[in-house]
Amino acid sequence: MRQYAGNRVGLAVVGTLLLGAGAYAWLRGQDRLDGLPSRAKVLPERTAHAVAEQSWALWAVALVLLVLAFVTLRWLLLSLGWGRRGARSGTGTAMLCVGLKDVEGLARATVRVVGEATRLRIGLTCPATADVGSVATKLDREIVSRIRREVRDDDLGAVVRIHVRR
């Protein structure tokens, strides 16, 4: 399963619940739900009067709902991949895969150039059976320097993240 699949499933569940609640509220407001009284109370009468007298309470509820909407929108945008820093380097990714062709079960390899070509981000996902020490040594001695030369220059900083699957 992909890394962001959980976020997408969570968004789908939350979106479905909100859609159902909105449809219910709209149908209730239009008096289209049979069997329910048309003027059913949402809050007890004393509570409703107390909220109506305190004008700031409605503003507070509106503010909380607005913040919740922005947090949910940010969650959606990050789940879609927006806001990630850097640009993918196809050449760097190809060089990484060729350099690690002897690693069995290599699931994911990415190379990103971050900023104004000031740093590399290299991500690698390998199986638990792989010898991570030899992979890291090979990356350090051979592959990262080749990617640096191909992408920009030898002074380029690099961050390498190796994720080992279970």
Coordinates of C-alpha atoms in Angstrom, one line a residue:
M1 CA 0.0 0.0 0.0
R2 CA 1.3 3.4 -0.8
Q3 CA 2.3 5.9 1.8
Y4 CA -0.6 8.3 1.3
A5 CA -3.3 5.6 0.9
G6 CA -4.3 6.0 4.6
N7 CA -4.8 9.7 4.2
R8 CA -6.9 9.2 1.1
V9 CA -9.0 6.6 2.8
G10 CA -9.5 8.9 5.8
L11 CA -10.4 11.8 3.5
A12 CA -12.9 9.6 1.7
V13 CA -14.6 8.5 5.0
V14 CA -14.7 12.0 6.4
G15 CA -16.0 13.4 3.1
T16 CA -18.7 10.7 2.9
L17 CA -19.8 11.5 6.4
L18 CA -19.9 15.2 5.8
L19 CA -21.8 14.7 2.5
G20 CA -24.4 12.5 4.3
A21 CA -24.8 15.1 7.1
G22 CA -25.2 17.9 4.6
A23 CA -27.8 15.9 2.6
Y24 CA -29.7 15.1 5.8
A25 CA -29.7 18.8 6.9
W26 CA -30.8 20.0 3.5
L27 CA -33.6 17.4 3.3
R28 CA -34.7 18.2 6.8
G29 CA -34.7 22.0 6.0
Q30 CA -36.9 21.3 2.9
D31 CA -39.4 19.2 4.9
R32 CA -38.7 16.2 2.7
L33 CA -38.1 13.6 5.3
D34 CA -41.3 11.7 6.1
G35 CA -42.0 10.7 9.6
L36 CA -40.0 13.5 11.3
P37 CA -41.6 16.6 12.7
S38 CA -40.8 19.6 10.5
R39 CA -39.8 21.9 13.4
A40 CA -37.7 19.5 15.5
K41 CA -35.5 21.1 18.0
V42 CA -31.7 20.7 17.6
L43 CA -30.9 22.1 21.0
P44 CA -33.0 22.3 24.2
E45 CA -35.0 25.5 24.4
R46 CA -33.0 27.0 27.3
T47 CA -29.7 26.3 25.6
A48 CA -30.9 27.8 22.3
H49 CA -32.0 31.0 24.1
A50 CA -28.7 31.2 25.9
V51 CA -26.7 30.9 22.6
A52 CA -29.0 33.4 20.9
E53 CA -28.4 36.0 23.7
Q54 CA -24.6 35.6 23.4
S55 CA -23.8 36.8 19.9
W56 CA -20.1 35.8 20.3
A57 CA -21.0 32.1 20.7
L58 CA -22.2 31.9 17.0
W59 CA -19.0 33.6 15.9
A60 CA -16.9 31.2 17.9
V61 CA -18.7 28.2 16.4
A62 CA -18.2 29.7 12.9
L63 CA -14.5 30.3 13.6
V64 CA -13.9 26.7 14.8
L65 CA -15.7 25.3 11.7
L66 CA -13.6 27.6 9.5
V67 CA -10.3 26.4 11.1
L68 CA -11.5 22.8 10.7
A69 CA -12.2 23.4 7.1
F70 CA -8.7 24.9 6.5
V71 CA -7.0 22.0 8.3
T72 CA -9.0 19.5 6.2
L73 CA -8.1 21.4 3.0
R74 CA -4.4 21.3 4.0
W75 CA -4.6 17.6 4.7
L76 CA -6.2 17.0 1.3
L77 CA -3.5 19.1 -0.5
L78 CA -0.7 17.3 1.2
S79 CA -2.3 13.9 0.5
L80 CA -2.3 14.8 -3.2
G81 CA 1.4 15.6 -3.1
W82 CA 1.2 19.4 -3.3
G83 CA 3.7 21.3 -1.1
R84 CA 6.5 18.8 -1.6
R85 CA 9.7 20.5 -2.0
G86 CA 12.0 20.0 -5.0
A87 CA 11.7 18.8 -8.5
R88 CA 12.1 15.1 -9.5
S89 CA 15.2 14.2 -11.3
G90 CA 14.6 11.4 -13.8
T91 CA 18.3 11.2 -14.7
G92 CA 19.2 10.9 -11.0
T93 CA 16.6 8.3 -10.4
A94 CA 17.7 6.2 -13.4
M95 CA 21.3 6.4 -12.2
L96 CA 20.2 5.3 -8.7
C97 CA 18.3 2.3 -10.0
V98 CA 21.2 1.3 -12.3
G99 CA 23.7 1.6 -9.5
L100 CA 21.5 -0.6 -7.2
K101 CA 20.4 -3.1 -9.8
D102 CA 21.9 -6.0 -7.7
V103 CA 19.5 -5.3 -4.8
E104 CA 16.6 -7.7 -5.0
G105 CA 13.1 -6.3 -4.3
L106 CA 14.0 -2.6 -4.6
A107 CA 10.5 -1.1 -4.3
R108 CA 11.0 2.6 -4.7
A109 CA 13.8 5.0 -5.6
T110 CA 13.5 8.7 -5.9
V111 CA 15.8 11.6 -6.4
R112 CA 14.7 15.2 -5.9
V113 CA 16.6 18.5 -6.4
V114 CA 15.6 20.9 -3.6
G115 CA 15.9 24.6 -3.7
E116 CA 17.9 26.4 -6.3
A117 CA 19.9 23.2 -6.9
T118 CA 21.5 23.4 -3.5
R119 CA 20.6 20.0 -2.1
L120 CA 19.6 16.5 -3.2
R121 CA 17.0 14.3 -1.5
I122 CA 17.4 10.6 -2.3
G123 CA 14.8 8.2 -1.1
L124 CA 15.1 4.4 -1.2
T125 CA 12.8 1.6 -0.1
C126 CA 14.3 -1.8 0.1
P127 CA 13.2 -5.2 1.5
A128 CA 14.2 -6.5 5.0
T129 CA 16.3 -9.2 3.3
A130 CA 18.6 -6.6 1.7
D131 CA 22.0 -5.9 3.3
V132 CA 21.4 -2.3 4.2
G133 CA 25.0 -1.7 5.3
S134 CA 26.4 -2.6 1.8
V135 CA 23.6 -0.6 0.2
A136 CA 24.6 2.5 2.3
T137 CA 28.3 2.0 1.6
K138 CA 27.6 1.7 -2.2
L139 CA 25.5 4.8 -2.1
D140 CA 28.2 6.7 -0.2
R141 CA 31.2 5.6 -2.2
E142 CA 29.8 5.5 -5.8
I143 CA 26.2 6.4 -6.5
V144 CA 25.6 9.7 -4.7
S145 CA 28.8 11.3 -6.2
R146 CA 27.7 10.2 -9.7
I147 CA 24.2 11.7 -9.2
R148 CA 25.7 14.9 -7.9
R149 CA 27.9 15.3 -11.0
E150 CA 25.1 14.5 -13.3
V151 CA 22.5 16.8 -11.7
R152 CA 24.6 19.8 -10.8
D153 CA 28.1 19.6 -9.2
D154 CA 30.1 17.8 -6.6
D155 CA 29.5 20.4 -3.9
L156 CA 25.8 19.6 -3.8
G157 CA 24.6 18.5 -0.4
A158 CA 22.6 15.2 -0.2
V159 CA 20.2 13.7 2.2
V160 CA 19.7 10.0 1.8
R161 CA 16.7 8.2 3.4
I162 CA 16.6 4.4 3.3
H163 CA 13.3 2.8 4.3
V164 CA 13.4 -0.9 5.1
R165 CA 10.2 -2.7 4.6
R166 CA 9.1 -5.5 6.9

